[in-house]
Short mmCIF file of C-alpha atoms in Angstrom, two decimals:
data_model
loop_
_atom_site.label_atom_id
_atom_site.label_comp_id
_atom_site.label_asym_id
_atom_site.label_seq_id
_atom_site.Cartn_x
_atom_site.Cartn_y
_atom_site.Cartn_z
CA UNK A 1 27.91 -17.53 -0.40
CA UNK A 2 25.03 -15.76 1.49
CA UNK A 3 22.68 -16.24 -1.70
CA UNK A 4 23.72 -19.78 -1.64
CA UNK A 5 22.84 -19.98 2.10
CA UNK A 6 19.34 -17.65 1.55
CA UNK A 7 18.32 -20.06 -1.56
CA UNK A 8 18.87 -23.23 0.61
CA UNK A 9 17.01 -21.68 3.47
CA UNK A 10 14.41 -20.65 1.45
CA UNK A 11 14.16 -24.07 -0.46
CA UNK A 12 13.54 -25.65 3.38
CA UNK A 13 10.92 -23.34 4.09
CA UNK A 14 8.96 -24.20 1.00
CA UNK A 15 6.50 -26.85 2.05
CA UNK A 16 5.65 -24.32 4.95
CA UNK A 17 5.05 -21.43 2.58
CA UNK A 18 3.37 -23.69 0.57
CA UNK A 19 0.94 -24.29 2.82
CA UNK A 20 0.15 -20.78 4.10
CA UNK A 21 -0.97 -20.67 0.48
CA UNK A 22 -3.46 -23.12 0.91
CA UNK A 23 -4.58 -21.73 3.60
CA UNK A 24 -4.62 -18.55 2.58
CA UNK A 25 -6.52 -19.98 -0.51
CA UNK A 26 -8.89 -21.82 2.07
CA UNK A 27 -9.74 -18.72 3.49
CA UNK A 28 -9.60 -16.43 0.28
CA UNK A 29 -10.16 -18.22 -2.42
CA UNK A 30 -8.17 -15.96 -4.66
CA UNK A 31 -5.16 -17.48 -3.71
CA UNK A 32 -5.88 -20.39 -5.04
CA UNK A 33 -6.94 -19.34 -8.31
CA UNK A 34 -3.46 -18.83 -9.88
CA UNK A 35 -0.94 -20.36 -7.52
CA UNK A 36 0.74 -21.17 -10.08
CA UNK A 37 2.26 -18.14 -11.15
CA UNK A 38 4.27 -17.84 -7.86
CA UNK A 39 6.40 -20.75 -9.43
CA UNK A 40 6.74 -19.10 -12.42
CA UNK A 41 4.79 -20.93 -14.73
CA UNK A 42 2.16 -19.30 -16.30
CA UNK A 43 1.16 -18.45 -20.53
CA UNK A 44 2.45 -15.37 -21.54
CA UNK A 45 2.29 -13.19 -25.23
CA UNK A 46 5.54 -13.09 -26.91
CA UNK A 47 7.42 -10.15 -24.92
CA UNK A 48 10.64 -8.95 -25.63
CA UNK A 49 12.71 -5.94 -24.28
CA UNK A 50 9.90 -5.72 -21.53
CA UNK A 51 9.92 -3.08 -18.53
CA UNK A 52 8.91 -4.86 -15.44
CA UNK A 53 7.35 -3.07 -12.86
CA UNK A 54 7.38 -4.72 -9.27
CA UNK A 55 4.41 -3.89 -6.29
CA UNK A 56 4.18 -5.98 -4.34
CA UNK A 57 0.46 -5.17 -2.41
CA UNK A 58 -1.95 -2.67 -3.18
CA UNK A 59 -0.10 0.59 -1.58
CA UNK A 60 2.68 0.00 -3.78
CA UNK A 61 0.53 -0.52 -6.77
CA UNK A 62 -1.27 2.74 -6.17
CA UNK A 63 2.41 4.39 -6.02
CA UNK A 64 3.48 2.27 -9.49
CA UNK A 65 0.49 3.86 -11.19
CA UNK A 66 1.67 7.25 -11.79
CA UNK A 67 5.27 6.36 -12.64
CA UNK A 68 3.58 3.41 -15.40
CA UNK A 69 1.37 5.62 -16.86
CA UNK A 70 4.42 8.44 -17.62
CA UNK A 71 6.15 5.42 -19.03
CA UNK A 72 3.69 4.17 -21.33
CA UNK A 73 3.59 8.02 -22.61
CA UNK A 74 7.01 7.84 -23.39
CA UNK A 75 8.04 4.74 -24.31
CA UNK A 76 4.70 3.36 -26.12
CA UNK A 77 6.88 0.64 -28.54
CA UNK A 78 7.55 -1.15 -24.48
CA UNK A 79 5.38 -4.03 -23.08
CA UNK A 80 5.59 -3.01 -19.45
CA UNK A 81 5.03 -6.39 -17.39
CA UNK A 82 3.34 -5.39 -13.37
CA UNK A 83 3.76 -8.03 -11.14
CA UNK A 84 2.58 -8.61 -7.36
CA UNK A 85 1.60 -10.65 -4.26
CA UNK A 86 -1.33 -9.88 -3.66
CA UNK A 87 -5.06 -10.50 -5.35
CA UNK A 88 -6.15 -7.39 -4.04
CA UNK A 89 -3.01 -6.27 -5.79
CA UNK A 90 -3.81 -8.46 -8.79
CA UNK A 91 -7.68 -6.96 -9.08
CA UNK A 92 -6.32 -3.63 -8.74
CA UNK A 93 -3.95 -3.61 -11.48
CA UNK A 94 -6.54 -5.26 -13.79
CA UNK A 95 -9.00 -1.88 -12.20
CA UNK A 96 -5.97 0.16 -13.50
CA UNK A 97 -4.92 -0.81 -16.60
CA UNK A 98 -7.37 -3.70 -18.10
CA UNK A 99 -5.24 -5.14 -21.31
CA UNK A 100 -2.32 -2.56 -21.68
CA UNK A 101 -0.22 -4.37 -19.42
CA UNK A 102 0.82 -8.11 -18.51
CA UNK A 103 0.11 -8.63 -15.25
CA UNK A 104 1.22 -11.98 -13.46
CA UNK A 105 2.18 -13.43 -9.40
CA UNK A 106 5.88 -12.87 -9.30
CA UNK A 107 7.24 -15.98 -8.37
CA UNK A 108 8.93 -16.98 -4.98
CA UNK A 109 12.44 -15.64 -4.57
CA UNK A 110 14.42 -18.70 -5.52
CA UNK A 111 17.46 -18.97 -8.47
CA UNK A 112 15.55 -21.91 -10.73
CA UNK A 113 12.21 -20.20 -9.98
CA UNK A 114 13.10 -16.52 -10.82
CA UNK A 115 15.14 -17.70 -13.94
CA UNK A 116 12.27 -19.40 -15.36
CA UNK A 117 10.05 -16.12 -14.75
CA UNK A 118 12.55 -14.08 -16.87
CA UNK A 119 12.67 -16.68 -19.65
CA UNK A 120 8.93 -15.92 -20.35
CA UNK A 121 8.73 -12.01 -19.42
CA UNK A 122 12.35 -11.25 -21.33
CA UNK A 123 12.66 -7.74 -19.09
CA UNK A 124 15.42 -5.01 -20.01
CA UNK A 125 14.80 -3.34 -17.23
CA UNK A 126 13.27 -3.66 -14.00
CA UNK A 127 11.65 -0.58 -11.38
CA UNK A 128 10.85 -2.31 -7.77
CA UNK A 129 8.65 -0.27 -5.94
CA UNK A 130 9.41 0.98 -2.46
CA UNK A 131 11.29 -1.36 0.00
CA UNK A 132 10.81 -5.30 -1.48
CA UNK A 133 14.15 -6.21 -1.92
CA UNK A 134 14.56 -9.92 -2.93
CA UNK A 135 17.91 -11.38 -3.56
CA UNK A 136 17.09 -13.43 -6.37
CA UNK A 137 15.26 -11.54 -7.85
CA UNK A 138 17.88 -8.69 -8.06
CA UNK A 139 20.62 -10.91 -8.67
CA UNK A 140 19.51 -13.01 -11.84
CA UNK A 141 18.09 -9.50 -13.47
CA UNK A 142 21.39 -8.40 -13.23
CA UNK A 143 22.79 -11.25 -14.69
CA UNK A 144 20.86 -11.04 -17.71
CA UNK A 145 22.14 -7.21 -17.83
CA UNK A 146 19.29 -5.76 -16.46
CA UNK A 147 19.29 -2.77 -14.52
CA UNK A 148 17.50 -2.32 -11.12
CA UNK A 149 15.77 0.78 -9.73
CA UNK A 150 14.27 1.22 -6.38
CA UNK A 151 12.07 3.51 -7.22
CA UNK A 152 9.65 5.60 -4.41
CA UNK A 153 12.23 4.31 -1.75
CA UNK A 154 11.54 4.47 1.77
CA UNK A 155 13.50 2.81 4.90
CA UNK A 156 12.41 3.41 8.63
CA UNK A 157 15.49 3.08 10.98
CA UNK A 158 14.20 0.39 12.47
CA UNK A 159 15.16 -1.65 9.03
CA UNK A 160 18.15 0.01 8.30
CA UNK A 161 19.62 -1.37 11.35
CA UNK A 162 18.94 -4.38 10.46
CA UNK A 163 20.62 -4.19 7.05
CA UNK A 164 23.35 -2.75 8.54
CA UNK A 165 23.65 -5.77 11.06
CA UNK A 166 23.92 -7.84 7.78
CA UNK A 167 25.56 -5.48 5.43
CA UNK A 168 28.86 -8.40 5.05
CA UNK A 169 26.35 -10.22 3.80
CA UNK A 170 23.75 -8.52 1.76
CA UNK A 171 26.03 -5.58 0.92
CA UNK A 172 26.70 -7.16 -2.42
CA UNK A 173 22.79 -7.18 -2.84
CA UNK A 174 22.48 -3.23 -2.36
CA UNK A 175 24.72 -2.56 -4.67
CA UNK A 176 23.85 -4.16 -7.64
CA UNK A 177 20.69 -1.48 -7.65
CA UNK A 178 21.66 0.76 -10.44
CA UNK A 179 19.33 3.42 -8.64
CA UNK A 180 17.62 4.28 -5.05
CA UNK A 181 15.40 7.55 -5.83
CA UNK A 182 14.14 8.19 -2.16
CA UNK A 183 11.04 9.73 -1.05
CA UNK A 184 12.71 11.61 1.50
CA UNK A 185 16.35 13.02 2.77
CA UNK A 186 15.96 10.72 5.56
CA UNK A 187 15.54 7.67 3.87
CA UNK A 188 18.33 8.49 1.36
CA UNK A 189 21.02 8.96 4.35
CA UNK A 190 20.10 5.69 5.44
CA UNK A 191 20.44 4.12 2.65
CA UNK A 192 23.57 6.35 2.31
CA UNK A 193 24.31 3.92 5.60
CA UNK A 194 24.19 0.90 3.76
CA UNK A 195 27.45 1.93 2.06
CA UNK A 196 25.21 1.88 -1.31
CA UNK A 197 27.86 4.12 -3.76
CA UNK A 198 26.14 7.89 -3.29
CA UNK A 199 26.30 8.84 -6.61
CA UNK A 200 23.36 5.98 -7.14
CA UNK A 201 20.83 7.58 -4.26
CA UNK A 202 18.36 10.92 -4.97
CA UNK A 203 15.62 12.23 -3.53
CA UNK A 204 13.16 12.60 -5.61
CA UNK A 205 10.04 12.66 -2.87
CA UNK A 206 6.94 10.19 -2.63
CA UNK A 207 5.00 10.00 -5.81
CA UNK A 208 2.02 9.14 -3.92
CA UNK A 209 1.62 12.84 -3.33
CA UNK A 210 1.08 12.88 -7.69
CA UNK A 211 -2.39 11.14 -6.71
CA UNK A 212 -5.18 12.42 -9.27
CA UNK A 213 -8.65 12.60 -7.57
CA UNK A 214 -10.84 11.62 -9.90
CA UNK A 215 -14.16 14.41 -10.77
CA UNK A 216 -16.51 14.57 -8.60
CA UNK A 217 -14.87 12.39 -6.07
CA UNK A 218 -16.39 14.98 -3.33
CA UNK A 219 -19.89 15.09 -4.84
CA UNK A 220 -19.93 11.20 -4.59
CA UNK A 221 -19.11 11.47 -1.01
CA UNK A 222 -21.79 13.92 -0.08
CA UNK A 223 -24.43 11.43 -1.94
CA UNK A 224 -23.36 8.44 -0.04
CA UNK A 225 -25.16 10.51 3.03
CA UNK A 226 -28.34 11.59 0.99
CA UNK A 227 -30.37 10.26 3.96
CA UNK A 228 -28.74 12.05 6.51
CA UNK A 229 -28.94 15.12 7.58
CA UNK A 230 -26.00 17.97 6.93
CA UNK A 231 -24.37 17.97 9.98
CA UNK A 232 -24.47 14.29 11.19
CA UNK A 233 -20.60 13.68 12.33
CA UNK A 234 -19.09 10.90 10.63
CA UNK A 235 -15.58 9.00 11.14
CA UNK A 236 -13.83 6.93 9.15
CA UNK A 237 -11.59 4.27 10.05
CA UNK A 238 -9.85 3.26 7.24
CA UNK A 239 -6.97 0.21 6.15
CA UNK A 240 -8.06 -1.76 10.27
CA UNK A 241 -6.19 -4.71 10.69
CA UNK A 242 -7.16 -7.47 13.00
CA UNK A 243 -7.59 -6.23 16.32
CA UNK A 244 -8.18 -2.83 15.41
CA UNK A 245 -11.87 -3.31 14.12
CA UNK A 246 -12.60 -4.03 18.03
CA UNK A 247 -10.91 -0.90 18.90
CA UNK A 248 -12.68 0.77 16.74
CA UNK A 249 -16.06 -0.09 17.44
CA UNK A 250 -15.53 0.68 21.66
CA UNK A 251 -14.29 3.77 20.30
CA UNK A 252 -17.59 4.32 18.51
CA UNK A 253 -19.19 3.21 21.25
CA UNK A 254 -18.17 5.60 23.64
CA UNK A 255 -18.22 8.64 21.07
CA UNK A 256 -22.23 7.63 20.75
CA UNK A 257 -22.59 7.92 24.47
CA UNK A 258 -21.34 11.07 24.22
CA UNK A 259 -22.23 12.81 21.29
CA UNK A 260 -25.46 10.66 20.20
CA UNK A 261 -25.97 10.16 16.61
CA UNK A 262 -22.39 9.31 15.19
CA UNK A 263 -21.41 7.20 12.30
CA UNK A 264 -18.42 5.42 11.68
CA UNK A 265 -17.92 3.85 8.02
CA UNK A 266 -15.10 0.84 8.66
CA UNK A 267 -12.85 -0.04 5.74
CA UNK A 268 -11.13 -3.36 6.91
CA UNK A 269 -7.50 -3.46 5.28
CA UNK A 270 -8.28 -7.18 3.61
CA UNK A 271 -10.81 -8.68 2.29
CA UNK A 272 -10.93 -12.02 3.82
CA UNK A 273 -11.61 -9.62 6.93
CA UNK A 274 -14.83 -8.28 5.91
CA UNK A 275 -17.51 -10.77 7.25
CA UNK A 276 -15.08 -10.49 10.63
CA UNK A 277 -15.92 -6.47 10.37
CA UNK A 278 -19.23 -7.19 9.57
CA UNK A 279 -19.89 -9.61 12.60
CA UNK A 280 -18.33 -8.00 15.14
CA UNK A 281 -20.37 -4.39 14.86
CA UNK A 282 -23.34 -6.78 14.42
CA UNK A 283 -22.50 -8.61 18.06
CA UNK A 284 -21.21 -5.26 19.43
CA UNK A 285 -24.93 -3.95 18.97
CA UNK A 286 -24.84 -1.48 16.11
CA UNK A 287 -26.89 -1.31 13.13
CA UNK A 288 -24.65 -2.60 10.48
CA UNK A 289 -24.97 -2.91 6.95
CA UNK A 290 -22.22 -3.38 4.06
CA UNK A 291 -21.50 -1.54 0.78
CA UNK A 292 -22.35 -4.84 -1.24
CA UNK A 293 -25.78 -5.10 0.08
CA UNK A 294 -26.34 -0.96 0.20
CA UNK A 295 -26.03 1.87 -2.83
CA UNK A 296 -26.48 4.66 -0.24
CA UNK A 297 -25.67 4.24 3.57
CA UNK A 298 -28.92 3.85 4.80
CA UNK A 299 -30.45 6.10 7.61
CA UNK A 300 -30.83 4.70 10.20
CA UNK A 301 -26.83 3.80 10.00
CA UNK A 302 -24.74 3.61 12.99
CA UNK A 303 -22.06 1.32 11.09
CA UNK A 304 -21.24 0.89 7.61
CA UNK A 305 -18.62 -1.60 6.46
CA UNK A 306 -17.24 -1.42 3.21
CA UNK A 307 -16.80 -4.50 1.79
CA UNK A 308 -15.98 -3.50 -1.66
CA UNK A 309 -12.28 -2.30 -3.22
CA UNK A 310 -11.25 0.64 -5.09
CA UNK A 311 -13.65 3.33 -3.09
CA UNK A 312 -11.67 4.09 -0.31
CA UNK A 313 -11.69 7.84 -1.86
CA UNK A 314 -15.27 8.48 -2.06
CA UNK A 315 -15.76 7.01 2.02
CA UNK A 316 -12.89 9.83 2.88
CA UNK A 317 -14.55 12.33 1.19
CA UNK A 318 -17.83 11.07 2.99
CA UNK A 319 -15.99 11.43 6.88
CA UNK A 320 -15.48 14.31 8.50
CA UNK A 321 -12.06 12.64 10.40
CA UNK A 322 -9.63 9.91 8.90
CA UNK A 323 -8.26 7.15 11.58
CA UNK A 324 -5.80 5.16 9.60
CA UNK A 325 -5.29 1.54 10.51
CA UNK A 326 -2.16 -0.49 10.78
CA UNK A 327 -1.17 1.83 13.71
CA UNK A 328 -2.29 1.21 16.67
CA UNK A 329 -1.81 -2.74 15.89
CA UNK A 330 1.98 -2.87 15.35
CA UNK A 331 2.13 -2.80 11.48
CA UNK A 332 3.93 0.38 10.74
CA UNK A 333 0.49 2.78 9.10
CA UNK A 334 -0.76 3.20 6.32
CA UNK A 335 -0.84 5.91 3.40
CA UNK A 336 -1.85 9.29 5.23
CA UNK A 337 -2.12 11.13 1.74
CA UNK A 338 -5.35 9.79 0.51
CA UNK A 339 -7.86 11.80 3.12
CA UNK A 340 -5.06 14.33 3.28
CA UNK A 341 -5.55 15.19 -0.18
CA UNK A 342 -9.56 15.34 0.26
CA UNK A 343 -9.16 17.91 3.31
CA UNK A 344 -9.80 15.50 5.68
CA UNK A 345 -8.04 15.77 8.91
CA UNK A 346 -5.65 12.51 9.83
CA UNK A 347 -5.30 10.52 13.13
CA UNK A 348 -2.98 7.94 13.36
CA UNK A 349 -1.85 5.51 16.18
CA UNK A 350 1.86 5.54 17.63
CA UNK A 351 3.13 3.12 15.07
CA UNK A 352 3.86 5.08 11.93
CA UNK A 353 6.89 3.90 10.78
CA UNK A 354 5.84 2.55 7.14
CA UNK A 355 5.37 6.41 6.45
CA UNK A 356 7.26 8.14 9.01
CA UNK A 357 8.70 10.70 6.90
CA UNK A 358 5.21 12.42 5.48
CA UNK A 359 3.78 11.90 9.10
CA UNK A 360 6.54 13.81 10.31
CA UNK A 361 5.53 16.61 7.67
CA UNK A 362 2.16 16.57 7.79
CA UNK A 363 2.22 17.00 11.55
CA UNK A 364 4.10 19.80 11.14
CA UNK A 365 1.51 21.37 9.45
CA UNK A 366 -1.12 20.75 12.16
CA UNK A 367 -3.33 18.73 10.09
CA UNK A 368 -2.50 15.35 11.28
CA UNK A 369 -1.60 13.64 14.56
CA UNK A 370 0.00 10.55 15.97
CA UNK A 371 -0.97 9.38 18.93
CA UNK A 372 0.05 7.32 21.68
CA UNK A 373 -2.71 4.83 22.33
CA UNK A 374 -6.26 3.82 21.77
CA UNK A 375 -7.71 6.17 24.41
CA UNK A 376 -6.26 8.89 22.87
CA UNK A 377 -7.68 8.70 19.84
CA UNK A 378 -10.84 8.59 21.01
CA UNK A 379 -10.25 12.21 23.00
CA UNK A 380 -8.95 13.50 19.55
CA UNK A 381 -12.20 12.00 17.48
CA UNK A 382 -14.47 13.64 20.44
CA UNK A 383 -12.75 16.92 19.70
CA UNK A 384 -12.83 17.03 16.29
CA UNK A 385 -16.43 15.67 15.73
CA UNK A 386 -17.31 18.42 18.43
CA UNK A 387 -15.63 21.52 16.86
CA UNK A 388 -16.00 20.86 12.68
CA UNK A 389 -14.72 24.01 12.08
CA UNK A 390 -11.34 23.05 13.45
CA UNK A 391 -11.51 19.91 11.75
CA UNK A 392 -12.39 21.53 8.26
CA UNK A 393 -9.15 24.03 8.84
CA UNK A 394 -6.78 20.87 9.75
CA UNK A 395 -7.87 19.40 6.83
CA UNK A 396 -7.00 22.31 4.39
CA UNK A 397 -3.54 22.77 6.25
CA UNK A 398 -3.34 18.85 4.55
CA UNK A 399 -4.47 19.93 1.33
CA UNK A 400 -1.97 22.49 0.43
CA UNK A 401 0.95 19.91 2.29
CA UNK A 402 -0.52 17.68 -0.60
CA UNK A 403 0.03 20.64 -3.44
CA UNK A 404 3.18 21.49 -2.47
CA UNK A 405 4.91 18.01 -2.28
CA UNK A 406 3.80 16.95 -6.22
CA UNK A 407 5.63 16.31 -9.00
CA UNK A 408 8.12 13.34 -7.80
CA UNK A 409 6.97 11.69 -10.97
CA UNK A 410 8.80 14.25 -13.02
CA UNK A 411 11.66 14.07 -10.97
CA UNK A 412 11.90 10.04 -11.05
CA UNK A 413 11.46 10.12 -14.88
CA UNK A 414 14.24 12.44 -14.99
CA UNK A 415 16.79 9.74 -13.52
CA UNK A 416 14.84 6.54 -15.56
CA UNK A 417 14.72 7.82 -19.03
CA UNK A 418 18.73 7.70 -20.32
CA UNK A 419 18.62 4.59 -18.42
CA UNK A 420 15.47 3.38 -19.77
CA UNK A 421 16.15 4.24 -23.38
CA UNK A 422 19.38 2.40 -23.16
CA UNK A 423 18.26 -0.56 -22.05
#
């Protein structure tokens, strides 16, 4: 009854989503492109017996990656199908893995939509990454046999109340997931919460801590500062949503009063946001350039926006300190790991509840903080860009954190392979 009520709901609230997609499309074209796909109908190879892999932006893509390359080592004779939301996403996954696997939109999340999706992808089985649980889309795999896998699972409190508020209703949903491999204990008693049958939930930790830095991903950083000399302090503020990029740059502002020559490198978290970025450190009276117009940050420097996708490594290794976006704007953070694993020391505003769990660890070690508000975070930045030392030895306390929490992949293979080979 509740899926019948959530469909019809839905269904109403078409012509509305429909035209956030043309407006989204207005604004970034990309959306337009293959709209499409997001009512299933697209061309697709003949694909039979397919894994399908669900991430739904680019974080969860970035997670996916490790756990689809072990599977295409050990089940080579499988067409794995990736599908997501996004064209960041989309771009990404092409970045990733060109031709080996299908990529497509996955359609919106209702019964006559979804079915016609699985008619062309034919999937056995089906790995949704993280926390996107769509009714729908759970339900009619299931139907067809297909077993469901929350794989990399994570759920703040503040969402598992609200499951539990409708757990007569979307109880049913929960548990027709065959699996719920958690990144953390926490997250696995709350699903626990959900009256999900235990013997389906494991913690098998966050497989973003299997990231592989590519070689030379520190070297590339140093040369992005050729023109600069050795000990010029440089921030980072990485994944800004709107709102934040304004923060930011009075941030800046006051940490040039104070301590001169200081650059910040801005990484705005979409890219329909980076002429926004780009404007507003122009008005706000900073030299500005952007990564599509520059090889090497130039000189004379005092903001560089990067306007590109799929560096975001070689700016952290470029920064002495990491500010993470989507924190001090109410979004929940974003993933702390990345400059964590570089040795770069993380700041974070007070809204960290996307990846509350490794916060919670890596604070322990010393090498990252949360804090409460925007001026704040510019006391820490002061600090750190003053004393480098103590920045470089926060940063190493994240590097071994990093070490010592890999291998989830192993450990989620270990629960997907008798599954996977059955299927």
């Amino acid at each position: 009854m509740f899926r019948l009520f959530y469909s019809l709901l839905f269904a109403l609230c078409m012509p509305f989503v429909f035209a956030k997609l043309l407006w989204r499309g207005y604004k970034a074209p990309e959306y337009r492109a293959r709209k499409l796909e997001r009512f299933g109908l697209f061309k697709a190879p003949p694909l039979e017996n397919t894994i399908w892999v669900h991430a739904v932006s680019v974080g969860e893509v970035l997670a996916a990656e490790h756990i689809i390359r072990a599977l295409q080592r050990e089940f080579p004779q499988r067409k794995i199908v990736v599908t997501s939301m996004t064209p960041t996403s989309s771009a990404l996954i092409h970045k990733l893995f060109g031709d080996s696997v299908f990529h497509v939109y996955a359609p919106y999340d209702l019964p006559f939509l979804v079915k016609a999706f699985l008619r062309r992808i034919n999937p056995a089985f089906l790995i949704i990454m993280e926390t996107e649980l769509w009714p729908n889309m759970i339900h009619c795999a299931r139907e067809r046999g297909c077993p469901v896998v929350l794989a990399n699972a994570r759920l703040s409190e503040r969402s598992a109340a609200g499951y539990r508020r409708l757990s007569p209703v979307v109880g049913w949903m929960l548990n027709e997931l065959s699996l719920v491999l958690c990144q953390h204990e926490n997250d696995a008693k709350r699903f626990a919460s959900l009256e999900i049958d235990a013997d389906k939930i494991h913690v098998t930790g966050s497989v973003k801590y299997d990231l592989k830095i590519a070689p030379g991903i520190a070297q590339q950083g140093r040369e992005l500062l050729d023109q600069f000399p050795s000990q010029l302090p440089v921030w980072i503020a990485a994944s800004t949503h709107e709102g934040e990029d304004d923060n930011m740059l009075q941030i800046h502002k006051a940490l040039r009063q104070q301590l001169g020559n200081v650059l910040l490198i801005l990484v705005p978290r979409h890219p329909e946001r980076f002429d926004s970025a780009f404007r507003l450190a122009t008005e706000a009276g900073f030299r500005t350039y952007r990564r599509t117009e520059q090889e090497h940050i130039p000189a004379d420097s005092e903001v560089f926006v990067v306007d590109t996708m799929g560096e975001l490594m070689r700016f952290y290794a470029a920064a002495n300190v990491a500010f993470i976006g989507g924190s001090l704007a109410e979004v929940g953070g974003h993933n702390p790991i990345e400059p964590a694993a570089l040795g770069v020391p993380v700041l974070l505003g007070p809204h960290v509840f996307n990846f509350e769990a490794i916060c919670q660890q890596m604070q322990a070690t010393g090498g990252l903080e949360v804090l409460p508000n925007e001026k704040e975070v510019q006391k820490r930045l002061l600090d750190l860009l003053n004393h480098p030392a103590e920045a470089k030895a926060m940063g190493q306390k994240l590097m071994e954190e990093v070490a010592a929490g890999r291998g989830a992949v192993e450990r989620v293979m270990v629960q997907l392979r008798t599954l996977i080979a059955r299927s």
